[in-house]
Each structure stands twice: as structure tokens, then as C-alpha cells.
Short mmCIF file of C-alpha atoms and ligand atoms in Angstrom, two decimals:
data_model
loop_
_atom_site.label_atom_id
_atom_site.label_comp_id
_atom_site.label_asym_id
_atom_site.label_seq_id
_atom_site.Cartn_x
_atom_site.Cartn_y
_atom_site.Cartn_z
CA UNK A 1 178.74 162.45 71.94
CA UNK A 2 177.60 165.64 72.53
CA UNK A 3 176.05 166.71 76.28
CA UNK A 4 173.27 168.12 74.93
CA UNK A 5 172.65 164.84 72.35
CA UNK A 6 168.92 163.55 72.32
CA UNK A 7 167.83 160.20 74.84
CA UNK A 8 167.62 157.53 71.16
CA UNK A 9 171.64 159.10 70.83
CA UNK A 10 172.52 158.90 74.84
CA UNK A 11 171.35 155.43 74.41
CA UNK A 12 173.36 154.07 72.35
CA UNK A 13 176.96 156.26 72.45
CA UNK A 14 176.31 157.09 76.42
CA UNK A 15 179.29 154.21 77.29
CA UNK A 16 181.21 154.77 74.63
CA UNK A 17 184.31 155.44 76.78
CA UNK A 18 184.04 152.26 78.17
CA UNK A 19 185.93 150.52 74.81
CA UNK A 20 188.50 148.03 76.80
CA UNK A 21 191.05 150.90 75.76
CA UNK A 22 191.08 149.14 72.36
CA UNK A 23 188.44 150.88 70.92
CA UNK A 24 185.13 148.71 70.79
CA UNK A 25 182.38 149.83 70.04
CA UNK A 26 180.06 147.21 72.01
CA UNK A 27 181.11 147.45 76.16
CA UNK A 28 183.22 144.06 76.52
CA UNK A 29 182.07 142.07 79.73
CA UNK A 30 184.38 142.42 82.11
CA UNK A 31 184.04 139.08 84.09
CA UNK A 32 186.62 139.50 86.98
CA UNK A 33 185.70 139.58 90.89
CA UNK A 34 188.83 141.77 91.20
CA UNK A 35 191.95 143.69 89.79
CA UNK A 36 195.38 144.22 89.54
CA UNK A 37 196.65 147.07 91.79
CA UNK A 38 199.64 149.11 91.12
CA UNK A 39 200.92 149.26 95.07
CA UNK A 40 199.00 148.16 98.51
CA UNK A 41 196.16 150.62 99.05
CA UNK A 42 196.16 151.90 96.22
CA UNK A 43 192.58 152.71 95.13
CA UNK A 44 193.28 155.36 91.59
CA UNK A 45 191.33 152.48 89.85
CA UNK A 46 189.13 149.41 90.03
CA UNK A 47 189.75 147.20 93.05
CA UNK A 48 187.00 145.01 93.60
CA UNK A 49 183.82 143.78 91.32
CA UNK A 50 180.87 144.86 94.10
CA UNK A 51 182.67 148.34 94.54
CA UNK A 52 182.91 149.01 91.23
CA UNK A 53 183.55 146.95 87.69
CA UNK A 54 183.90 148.61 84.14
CA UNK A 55 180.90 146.72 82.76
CA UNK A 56 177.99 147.63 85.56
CA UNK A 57 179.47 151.03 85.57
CA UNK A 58 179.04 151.62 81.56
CA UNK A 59 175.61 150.37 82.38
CA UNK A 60 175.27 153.21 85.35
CA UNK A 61 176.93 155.37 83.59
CA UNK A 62 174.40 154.96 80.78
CA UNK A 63 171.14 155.01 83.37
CA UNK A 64 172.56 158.54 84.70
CA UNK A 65 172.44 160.14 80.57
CA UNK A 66 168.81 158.48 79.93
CA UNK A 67 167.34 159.62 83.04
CA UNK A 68 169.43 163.12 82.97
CA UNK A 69 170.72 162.20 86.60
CA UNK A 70 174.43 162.78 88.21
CA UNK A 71 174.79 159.28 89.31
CA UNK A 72 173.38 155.86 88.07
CA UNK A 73 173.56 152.39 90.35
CA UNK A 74 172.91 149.36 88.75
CA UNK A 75 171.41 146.35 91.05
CA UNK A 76 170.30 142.99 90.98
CA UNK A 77 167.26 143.57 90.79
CA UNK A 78 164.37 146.02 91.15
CA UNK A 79 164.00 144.74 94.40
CA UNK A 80 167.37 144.81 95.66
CA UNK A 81 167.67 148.97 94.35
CA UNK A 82 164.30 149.59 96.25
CA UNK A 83 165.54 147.81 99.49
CA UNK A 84 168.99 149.41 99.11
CA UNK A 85 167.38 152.53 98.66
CA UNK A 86 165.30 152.36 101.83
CA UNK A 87 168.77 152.26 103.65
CA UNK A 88 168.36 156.15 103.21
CA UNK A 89 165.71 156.13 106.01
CA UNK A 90 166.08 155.26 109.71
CA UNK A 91 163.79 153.59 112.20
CA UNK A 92 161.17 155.49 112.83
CA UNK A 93 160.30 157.55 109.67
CA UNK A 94 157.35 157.46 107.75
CA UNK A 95 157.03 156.81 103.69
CA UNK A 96 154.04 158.42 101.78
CA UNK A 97 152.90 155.72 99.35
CA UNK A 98 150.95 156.06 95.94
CA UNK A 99 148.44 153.47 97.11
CA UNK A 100 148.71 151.40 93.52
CA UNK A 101 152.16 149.93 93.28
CA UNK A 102 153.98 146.44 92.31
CA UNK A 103 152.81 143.54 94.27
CA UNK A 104 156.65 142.60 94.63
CA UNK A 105 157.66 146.66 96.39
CA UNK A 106 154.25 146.10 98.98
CA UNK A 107 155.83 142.99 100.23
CA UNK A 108 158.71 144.16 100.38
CA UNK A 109 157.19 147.31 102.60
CA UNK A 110 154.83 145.83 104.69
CA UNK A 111 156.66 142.27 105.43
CA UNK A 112 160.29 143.37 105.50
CA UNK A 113 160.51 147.01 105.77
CA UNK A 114 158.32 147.24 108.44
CA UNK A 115 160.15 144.79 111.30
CA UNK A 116 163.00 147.78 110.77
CA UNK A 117 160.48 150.23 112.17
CA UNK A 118 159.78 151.89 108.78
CA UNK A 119 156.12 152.57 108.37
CA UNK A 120 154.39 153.21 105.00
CA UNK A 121 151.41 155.02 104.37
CA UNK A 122 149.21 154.35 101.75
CA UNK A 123 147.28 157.19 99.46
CA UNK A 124 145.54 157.85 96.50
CA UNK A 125 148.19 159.68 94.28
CA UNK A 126 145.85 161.12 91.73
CA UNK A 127 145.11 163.62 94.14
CA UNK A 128 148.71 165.52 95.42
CA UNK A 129 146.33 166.59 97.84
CA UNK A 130 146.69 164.01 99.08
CA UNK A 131 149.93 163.15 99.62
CA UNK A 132 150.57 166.47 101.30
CA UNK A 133 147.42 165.69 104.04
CA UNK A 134 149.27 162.13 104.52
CA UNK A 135 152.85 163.72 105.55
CA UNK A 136 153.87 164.43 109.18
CA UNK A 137 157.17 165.08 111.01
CA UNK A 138 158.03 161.88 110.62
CA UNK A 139 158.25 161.10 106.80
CA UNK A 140 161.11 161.02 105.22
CA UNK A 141 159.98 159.98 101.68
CA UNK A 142 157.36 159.90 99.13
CA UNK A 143 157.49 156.81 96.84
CA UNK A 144 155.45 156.75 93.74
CA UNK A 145 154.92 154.42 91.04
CA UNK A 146 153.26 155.84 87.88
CA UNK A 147 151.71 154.74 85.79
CA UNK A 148 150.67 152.36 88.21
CA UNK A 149 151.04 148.56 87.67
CA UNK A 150 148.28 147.27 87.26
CA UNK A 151 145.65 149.96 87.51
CA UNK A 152 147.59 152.76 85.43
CA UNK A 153 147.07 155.85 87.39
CA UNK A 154 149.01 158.45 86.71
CA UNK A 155 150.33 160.67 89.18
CA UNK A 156 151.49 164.65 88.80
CA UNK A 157 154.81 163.97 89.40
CA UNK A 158 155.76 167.78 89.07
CA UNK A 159 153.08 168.76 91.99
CA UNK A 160 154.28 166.26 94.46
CA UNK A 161 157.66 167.27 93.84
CA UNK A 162 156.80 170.75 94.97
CA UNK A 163 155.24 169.28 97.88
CA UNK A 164 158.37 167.49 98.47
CA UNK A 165 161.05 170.05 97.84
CA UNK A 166 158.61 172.43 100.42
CA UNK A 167 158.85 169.84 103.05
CA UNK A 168 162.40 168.64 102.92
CA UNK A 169 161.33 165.51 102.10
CA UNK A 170 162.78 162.70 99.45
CA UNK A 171 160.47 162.08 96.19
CA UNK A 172 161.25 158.70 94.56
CA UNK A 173 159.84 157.43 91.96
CA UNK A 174 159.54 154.27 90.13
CA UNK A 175 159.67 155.30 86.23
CA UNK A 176 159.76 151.32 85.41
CA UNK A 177 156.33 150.99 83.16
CA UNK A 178 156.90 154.87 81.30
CA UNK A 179 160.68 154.56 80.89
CA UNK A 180 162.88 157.46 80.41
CA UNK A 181 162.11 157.58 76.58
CA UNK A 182 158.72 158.64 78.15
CA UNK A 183 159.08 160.04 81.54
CA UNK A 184 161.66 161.40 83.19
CA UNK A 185 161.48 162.50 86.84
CA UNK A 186 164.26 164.04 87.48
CA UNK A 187 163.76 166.91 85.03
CA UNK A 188 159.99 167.35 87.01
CA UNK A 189 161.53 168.02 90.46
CA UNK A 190 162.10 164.24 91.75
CA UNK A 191 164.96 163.11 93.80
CA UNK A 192 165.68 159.36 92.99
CA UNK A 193 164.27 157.23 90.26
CA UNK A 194 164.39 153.60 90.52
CA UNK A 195 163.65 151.29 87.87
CA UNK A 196 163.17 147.38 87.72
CA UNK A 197 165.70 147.10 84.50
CA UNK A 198 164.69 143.88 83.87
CA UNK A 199 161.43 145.11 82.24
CA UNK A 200 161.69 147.86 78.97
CA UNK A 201 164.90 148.72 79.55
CA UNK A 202 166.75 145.56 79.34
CA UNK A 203 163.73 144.83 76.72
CA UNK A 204 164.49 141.37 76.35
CA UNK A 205 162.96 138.87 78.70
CA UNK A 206 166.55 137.65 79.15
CA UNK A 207 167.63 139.07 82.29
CA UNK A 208 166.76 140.50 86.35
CA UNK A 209 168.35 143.66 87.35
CA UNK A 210 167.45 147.48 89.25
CA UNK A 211 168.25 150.76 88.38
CA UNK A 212 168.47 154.02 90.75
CA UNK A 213 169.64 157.10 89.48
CA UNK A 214 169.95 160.34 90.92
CA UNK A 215 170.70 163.77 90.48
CA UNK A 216 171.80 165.21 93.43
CA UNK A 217 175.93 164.40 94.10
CA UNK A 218 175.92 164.28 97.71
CA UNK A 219 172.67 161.99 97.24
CA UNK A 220 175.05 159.73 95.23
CA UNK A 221 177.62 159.22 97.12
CA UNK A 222 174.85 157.71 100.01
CA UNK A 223 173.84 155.55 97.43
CA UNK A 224 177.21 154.23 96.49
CA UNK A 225 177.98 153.66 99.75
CA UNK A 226 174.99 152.07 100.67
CA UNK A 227 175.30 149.77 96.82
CA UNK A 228 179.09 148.51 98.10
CA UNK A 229 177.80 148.17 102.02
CA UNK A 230 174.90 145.97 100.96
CA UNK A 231 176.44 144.53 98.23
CA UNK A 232 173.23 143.67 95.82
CA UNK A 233 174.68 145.02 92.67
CA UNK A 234 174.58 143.53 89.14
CA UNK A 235 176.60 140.83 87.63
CA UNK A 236 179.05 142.05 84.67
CA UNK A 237 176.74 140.31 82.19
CA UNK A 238 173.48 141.18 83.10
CA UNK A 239 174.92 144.44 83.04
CA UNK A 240 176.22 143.65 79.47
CA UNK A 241 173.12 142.10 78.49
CA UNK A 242 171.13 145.38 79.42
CA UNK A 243 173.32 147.94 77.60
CA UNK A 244 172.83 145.91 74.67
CA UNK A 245 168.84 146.07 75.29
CA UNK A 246 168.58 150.11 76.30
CA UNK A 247 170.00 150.46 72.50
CA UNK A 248 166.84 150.05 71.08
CA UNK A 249 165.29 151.57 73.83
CA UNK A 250 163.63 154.22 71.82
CA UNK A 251 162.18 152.16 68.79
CA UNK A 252 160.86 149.68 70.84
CA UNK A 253 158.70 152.27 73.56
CA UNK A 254 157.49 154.01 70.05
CA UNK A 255 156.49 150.70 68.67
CA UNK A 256 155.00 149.16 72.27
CA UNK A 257 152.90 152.45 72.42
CA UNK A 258 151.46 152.25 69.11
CA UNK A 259 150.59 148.60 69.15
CA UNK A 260 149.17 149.41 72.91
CA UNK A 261 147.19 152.29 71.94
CA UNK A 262 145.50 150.14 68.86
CA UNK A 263 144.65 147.54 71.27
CA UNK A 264 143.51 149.37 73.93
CA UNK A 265 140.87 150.86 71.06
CA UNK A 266 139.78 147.63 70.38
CA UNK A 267 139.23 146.28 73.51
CA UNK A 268 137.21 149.60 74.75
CA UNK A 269 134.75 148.06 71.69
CA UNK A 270 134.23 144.79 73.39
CA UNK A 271 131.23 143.72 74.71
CA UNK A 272 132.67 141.14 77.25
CA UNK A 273 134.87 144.47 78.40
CA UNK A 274 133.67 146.96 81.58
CA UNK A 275 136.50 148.97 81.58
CA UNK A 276 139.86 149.89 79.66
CA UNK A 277 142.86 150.91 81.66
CA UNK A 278 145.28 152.78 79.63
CA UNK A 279 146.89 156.64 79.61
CA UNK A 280 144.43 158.70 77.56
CA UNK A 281 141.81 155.93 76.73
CA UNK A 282 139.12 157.27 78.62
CA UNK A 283 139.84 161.55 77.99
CA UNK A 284 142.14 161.93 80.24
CA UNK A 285 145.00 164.06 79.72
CA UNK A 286 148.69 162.81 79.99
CA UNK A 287 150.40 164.41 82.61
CA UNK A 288 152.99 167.02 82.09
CA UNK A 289 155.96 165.62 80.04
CA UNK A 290 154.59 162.16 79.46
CA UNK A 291 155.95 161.66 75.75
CA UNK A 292 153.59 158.74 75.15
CA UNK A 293 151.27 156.59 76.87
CA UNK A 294 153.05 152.79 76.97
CA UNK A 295 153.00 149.56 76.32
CA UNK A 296 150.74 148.29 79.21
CA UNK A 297 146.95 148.13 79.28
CA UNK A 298 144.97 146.65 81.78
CA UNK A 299 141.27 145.84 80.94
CA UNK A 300 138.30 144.27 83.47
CA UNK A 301 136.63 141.22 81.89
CA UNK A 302 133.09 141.04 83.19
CA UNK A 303 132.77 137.59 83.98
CA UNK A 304 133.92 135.36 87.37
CA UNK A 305 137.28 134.35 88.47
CA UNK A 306 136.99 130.51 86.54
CA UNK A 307 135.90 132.14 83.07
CA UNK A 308 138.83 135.10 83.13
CA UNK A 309 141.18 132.09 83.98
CA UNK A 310 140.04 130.41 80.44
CA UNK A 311 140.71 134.04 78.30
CA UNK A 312 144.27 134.33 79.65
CA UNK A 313 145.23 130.80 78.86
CA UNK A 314 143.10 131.42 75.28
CA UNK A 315 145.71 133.18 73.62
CA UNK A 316 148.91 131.77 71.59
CA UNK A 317 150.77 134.94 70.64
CA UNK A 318 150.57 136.90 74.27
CA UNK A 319 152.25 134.40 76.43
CA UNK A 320 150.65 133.45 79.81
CA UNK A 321 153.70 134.72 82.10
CA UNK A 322 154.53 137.90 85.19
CA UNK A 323 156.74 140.35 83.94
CA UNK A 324 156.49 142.49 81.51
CA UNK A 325 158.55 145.25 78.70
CA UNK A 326 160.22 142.49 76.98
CA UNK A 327 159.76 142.82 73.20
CA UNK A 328 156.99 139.17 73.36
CA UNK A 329 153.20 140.35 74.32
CA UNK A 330 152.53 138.81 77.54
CA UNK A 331 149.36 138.13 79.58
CA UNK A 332 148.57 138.43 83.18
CA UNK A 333 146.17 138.07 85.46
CA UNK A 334 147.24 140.46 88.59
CA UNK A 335 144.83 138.48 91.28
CA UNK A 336 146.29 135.13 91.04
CA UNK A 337 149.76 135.75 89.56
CA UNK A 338 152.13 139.21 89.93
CA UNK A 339 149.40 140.73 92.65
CA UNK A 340 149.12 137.49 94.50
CA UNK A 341 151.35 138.46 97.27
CA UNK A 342 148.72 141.31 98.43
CA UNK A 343 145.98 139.84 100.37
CA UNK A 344 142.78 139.25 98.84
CA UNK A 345 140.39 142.47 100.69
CA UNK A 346 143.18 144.87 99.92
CA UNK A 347 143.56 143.89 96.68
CA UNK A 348 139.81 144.04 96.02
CA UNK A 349 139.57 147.73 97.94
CA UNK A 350 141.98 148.72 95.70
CA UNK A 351 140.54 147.76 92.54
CA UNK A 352 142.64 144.69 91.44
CA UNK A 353 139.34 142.11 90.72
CA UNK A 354 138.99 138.92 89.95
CA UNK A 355 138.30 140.33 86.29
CA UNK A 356 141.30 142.68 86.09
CA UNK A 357 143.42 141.57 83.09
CA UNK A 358 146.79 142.70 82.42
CA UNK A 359 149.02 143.38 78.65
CA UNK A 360 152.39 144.04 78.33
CA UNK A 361 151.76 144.46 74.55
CA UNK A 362 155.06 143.38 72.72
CA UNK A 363 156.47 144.76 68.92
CA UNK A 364 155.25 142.25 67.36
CA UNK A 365 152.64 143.13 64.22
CA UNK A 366 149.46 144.65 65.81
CA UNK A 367 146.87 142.34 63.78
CA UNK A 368 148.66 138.95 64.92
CA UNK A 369 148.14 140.64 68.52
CA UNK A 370 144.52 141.48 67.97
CA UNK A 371 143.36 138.43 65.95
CA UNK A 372 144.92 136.45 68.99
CA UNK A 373 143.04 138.48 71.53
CA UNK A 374 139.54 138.05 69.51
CA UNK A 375 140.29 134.20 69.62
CA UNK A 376 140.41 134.26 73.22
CA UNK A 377 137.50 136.18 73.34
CA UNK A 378 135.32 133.16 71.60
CA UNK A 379 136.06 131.48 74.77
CA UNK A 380 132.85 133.77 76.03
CA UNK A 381 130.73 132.59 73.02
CA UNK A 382 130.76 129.47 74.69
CA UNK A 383 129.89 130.30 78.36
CA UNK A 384 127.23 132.22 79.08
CA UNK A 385 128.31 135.83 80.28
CA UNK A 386 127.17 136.89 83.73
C1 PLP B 401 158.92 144.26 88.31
C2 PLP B 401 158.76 145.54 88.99
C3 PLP B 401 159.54 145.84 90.11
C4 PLP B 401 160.51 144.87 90.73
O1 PLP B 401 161.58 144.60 89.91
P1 PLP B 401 162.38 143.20 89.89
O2 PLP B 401 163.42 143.42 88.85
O3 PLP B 401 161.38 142.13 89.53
O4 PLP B 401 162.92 142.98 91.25
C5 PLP B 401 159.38 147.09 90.68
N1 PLP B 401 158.50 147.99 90.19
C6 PLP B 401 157.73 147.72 89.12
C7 PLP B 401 156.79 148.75 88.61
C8 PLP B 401 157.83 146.48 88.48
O5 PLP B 401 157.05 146.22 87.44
#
């Protein structure tokens, strides 16, 4: 491959050295805890699976070409890069936080983090204003999600990266919802990307694993140190299982964005619907570098907490389910289910109602997906609307 080939090639050909020295073309699953060494101490190749093991690190080595970084790590899970990851700070410091993030990375913030003497403060993104008014002495990162899950906002990654870079600070951000086929941070100024890989990039619904990749070497080689310390990495087959998904990775964000965008038009034409949430939908412009808007929409049903619960469990085709990015359309409904974990006035302040409904709109063939959502609607014909 060559170094300048485009993300759908890296994809696919970014492993390729990884063939089991027998030339295969899929990355065989190495499924050993540890490995034969030539002499005592001697450390010219794989030792030990959580150090290092052929399989994760065809699927690191693959994170690093996608995302344009030096260095990819492949975790458990999204939440075990993001804790990892936090390793980087020390008691004391302060993290700037786009205010509209993953239910999961809060609790992980405010109800682990925080006993370690870490404290996170919270802003609205939108505005790199901001972020800059929010930093003092003391902060030693800005962590931002965008778009946001589940409210969408989008956040100018290049502008708090110059905010960053002037400060001396660290500028992470989770690319999970956009992807790298959409949004790559690294190439706008940001230090560290994490991802939750078991969402678009595994693609699948079959698996849980993280991502953090990096461009910066010296950066890297803290991370790696502070993967094999803590120990959370990936197994060999998730790590299989993922390669195999990021494949398609490019086919399957073109065909999740075009489904999303259709359905995001038809549920702006809704009567039952206050608001659309979804890049673009309402005029505004896609940041800098955003390729295309997604596969998620969120939408507010105007109607109370009992008669939202009946429209998400109305529809056959989006399954009722958390997660999202796998290739099935799924339905959510933030308050009760993925948001759950953040308590109910914060949530509210923040804009995650009672009404807020969230799609992670699949590939499958648009009509199926709107004809579903119109029969859940006819759960309103009969209830009277507020
Ligand atoms: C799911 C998710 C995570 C957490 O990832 P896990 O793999 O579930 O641990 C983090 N960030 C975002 C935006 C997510 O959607």
C-alpha cells in the first residue's frame, strides 16, 4: 500500500503485513497468552499477550492509518481507553469538558475519576469561547465529544485545538459517532483521539472494544506504557472481529449518512415532532472537515414520558436496544436507557427530556426504515397529543 493511499484503501490493506508470514490476506487470530523466546530476556519480539500480540496490534496498527496518527492502542473497551487515558493526568489537574458527552464517560468522571482528585469541568463546546474562559493553571486536558451523543452538537475542533496548543494543554477527542471516514482530529490540531470501537468501527453489533490513537511519538510511548501497566487491552478476537468490521468502514458511514439524512427529513415533517437533531438539518454548517453528517439523529417527541415509552417499543425494524453504529437501526430513549446513569436535573438542564428520542439509523433500505417509523407514529393517533 502506498503512504499516501486514501482512508476506504488504509482500511482494508493497512495490516497487510500482519499475514502469519504465510501470506494471508485476512489477519489470523493469534490466540496465545504468550510466546516462544529465543534466550532469557530476550525481548526482539513478542513476549507476552497484554504487552503486545500480532492480532490487537494489526488492529492498532490499522487505527493509527485511519485516523493518520503515529501510534494506535486497542482496549477493551471505550471505557477502559478513556480511563487508561486519564492515567496521563495527576491528582490535582483540571479537565475542560464539552458539557454533552456519553452517559457511560460522565460516570466514569464524576464517580470514579473524581475520588483520584481529578476534577472536570463542564462547558458548552459550541462556543471555543468557552472552553478557553473555563481553563486555569490547573488543567491539563480538554476532552470533547462531537457530535455529541445524544444532542449532536458539534464542536470546532480546529479552534479549540489552537486554544490548546497556546496553552500547553492536551486536546482529546472522542471521534466515536463521526468516525475517521468523517472526521479526523488529528489532522485539525488534536492530540489523542479515542474511540468506543465497538460502535461504527467494529460495525457489527458483535463485539466491545476502545480505540486511542495518537500522533505525537513520545505521547505514545506514555500510552503504551500506561496500556501494559493497566492491562485493559483487547482480546485477540475482538481484535480480529474489528479488523474484519473497519473493512467496510467506508461503505457503510456513506450508506448510514444517506439513510440518516432521509430520515432526519422526514421526521422534521412530523407533526408529533418539536425538534430534529442532526448535522445540517436545521442550516447549520458542518464544521471544517466534517465529510458527512452520520448515522445518528436524535429527535424530541412532544408528548410525556408514558406515551414516548409506547413509540420506541412501536417499531419492528429499529430494534429497542443502547448502543449504536452497528449495521441494524436501533432505537433509544437516552432518559431511561444509555443516559440513565446522569441524574435526572442534570440531564434535564442539559437538554436530554423525557421526549428526547435517539436513531442509530442502520444500512438497511431507507423505506423499510421509514414505513417502520410512521407505524410507530400511529401509536399517537390513538392517544391524544398534549
Ligand atoms: C459507547 C460510547 C463510549 C463508551 O464505549 P464502550 O465501548 O461502551 O465502553 C464512549 N463514547 C461514546 C461517544 C460512546 O457512544
Amino acid at each position: 500500500m502506498k503512504k499516501d493511499a486514501r482512508i476506504e484503501t488504509r482500511a482494508i490493506h493497512a495490516a497487510a503485513e500482519y499475514d502469519g508470514g504465510v501470506g494471508a490476506v485476512s489477519v489470523p487470530i493469534y490466540a496465545t497468552s504468550t510466546f516462544r523466546l529465543k534466550a532469557p530476556g530476550d525481548e526482539s519480539g513478542y513476549v507476552y499477550s497484554r504487552t503486545a500480540n500480532p492480532t490487537r496490534n494489526a488492529l492498532e496498527k490499522t487505527l493509527a492509518a485511519l485516523e493518520n496518527g503515529s501510534r494506535g492502542f486497542a482496549f477493551a473497551s471505550g471505557l477502559a481507553a478513556t480511563n487508561t487515558l486519564m492515567n496521563l493526568l495527576k491528582a490535582g489537574d483540571e479537565v475542560v469538558v464539552g458539557d454533552d458527552l456519553y452517559g457511560g464517560t460522565y460516570r466514569q468522571f464524576e464517580r470514579v475519576l473524581k475520588n483520584f482528585n481529578l476534577k472536570f469541568i463542564y462547558v458548552d463546546a459550541r462556543n471555543p469561547k468557552n472552553i478557553e474562559d473555563a481553563i486555569s493553571e490547573n488543567t491539563g486536558m480538554i476532552w470533547l465529544e462531537t457530535p455529541t451523543n445524544p444532542l449532536m452538537h458539534l464542536y470546532d475542533i480546529e479552534a479549540a485545538a489552537k486554544i490548546a496548543k497556546k496553552l500547553g494543554i492536551l486536546l482529546a477527542v472522542d471521534n466515536t459517532f463521526a468516525t475517521p471516514y468523517i472526521q479526523r482530529p488529528l489532522e485539525l490540531g488534536a492530540d489523542i483521539v479515542v474511540h468506543s470501537l465497538t460502535k461504527y468501527l467494529a460495525g457489527h453489533a458483535d463485539l466491545v472494544g476502545g480505540g486511542i490513537i495518537v500522533k505525537d511519538e513520545e505521547l505514545g510511548e506514555k500510552v503504551g506504557f500506561y496500556q501494559n501497566a493497566i492491562g485493559a487491552v483487547q482480546g485477540p478476537f475482538d481484535a480480529y472481529l474489528c479488523l474484519r468490521g473497519i473493512k467496510t468502514l467506508a461503505i457503510r458511514m456513506e450508506r448510514h449518512s444517506e439513510n440518516a439524512s432521509k430520515i432526519a427529513a422526514f421526521l422534521k415533517n412530523k407533526k408529533n415532532v418539536k425538534e430534529v437533531l442532526y448535522p445540517g438539518i436545521n442550516g447549520e454548517r458542518l464544521p471544517n472537515k466534517m465529510r458527512l453528517p452520520g448515522g445518528m439523529v436524535s429527535f424530541v417527541i412532544d408528548a410525556d414520558f408514558e406515551t414516548v415509552k409506547r413509540f420506541v417499543m412501536g417499531t419492528s425494524v429499529f430494534v429497542l436496544a443502547e448502543s449504536l453504529g452497528g449495521v441494524e437501526s436501533l432505537i433509544n430513549h437516552p432518559a431511561s436507557m444509555t443516559h440513565a446513569s446522569i441524574p435526572k436535573e442534570i440531564r434535564e438542564e442539559r437538554g436530554i427530556s423525557d421526549g428526547l428520542v435517539r436513531l442509530s439509523v442502520g444500512i438497511e433500505h431507507v423505506d423499510d426504515l421509514i414505513e417502520d417509523l410512521e407505524g410507530a407514529f400511529r401509536t399517537f393517533e390513538k392517544v391524544p397529543i398534549r
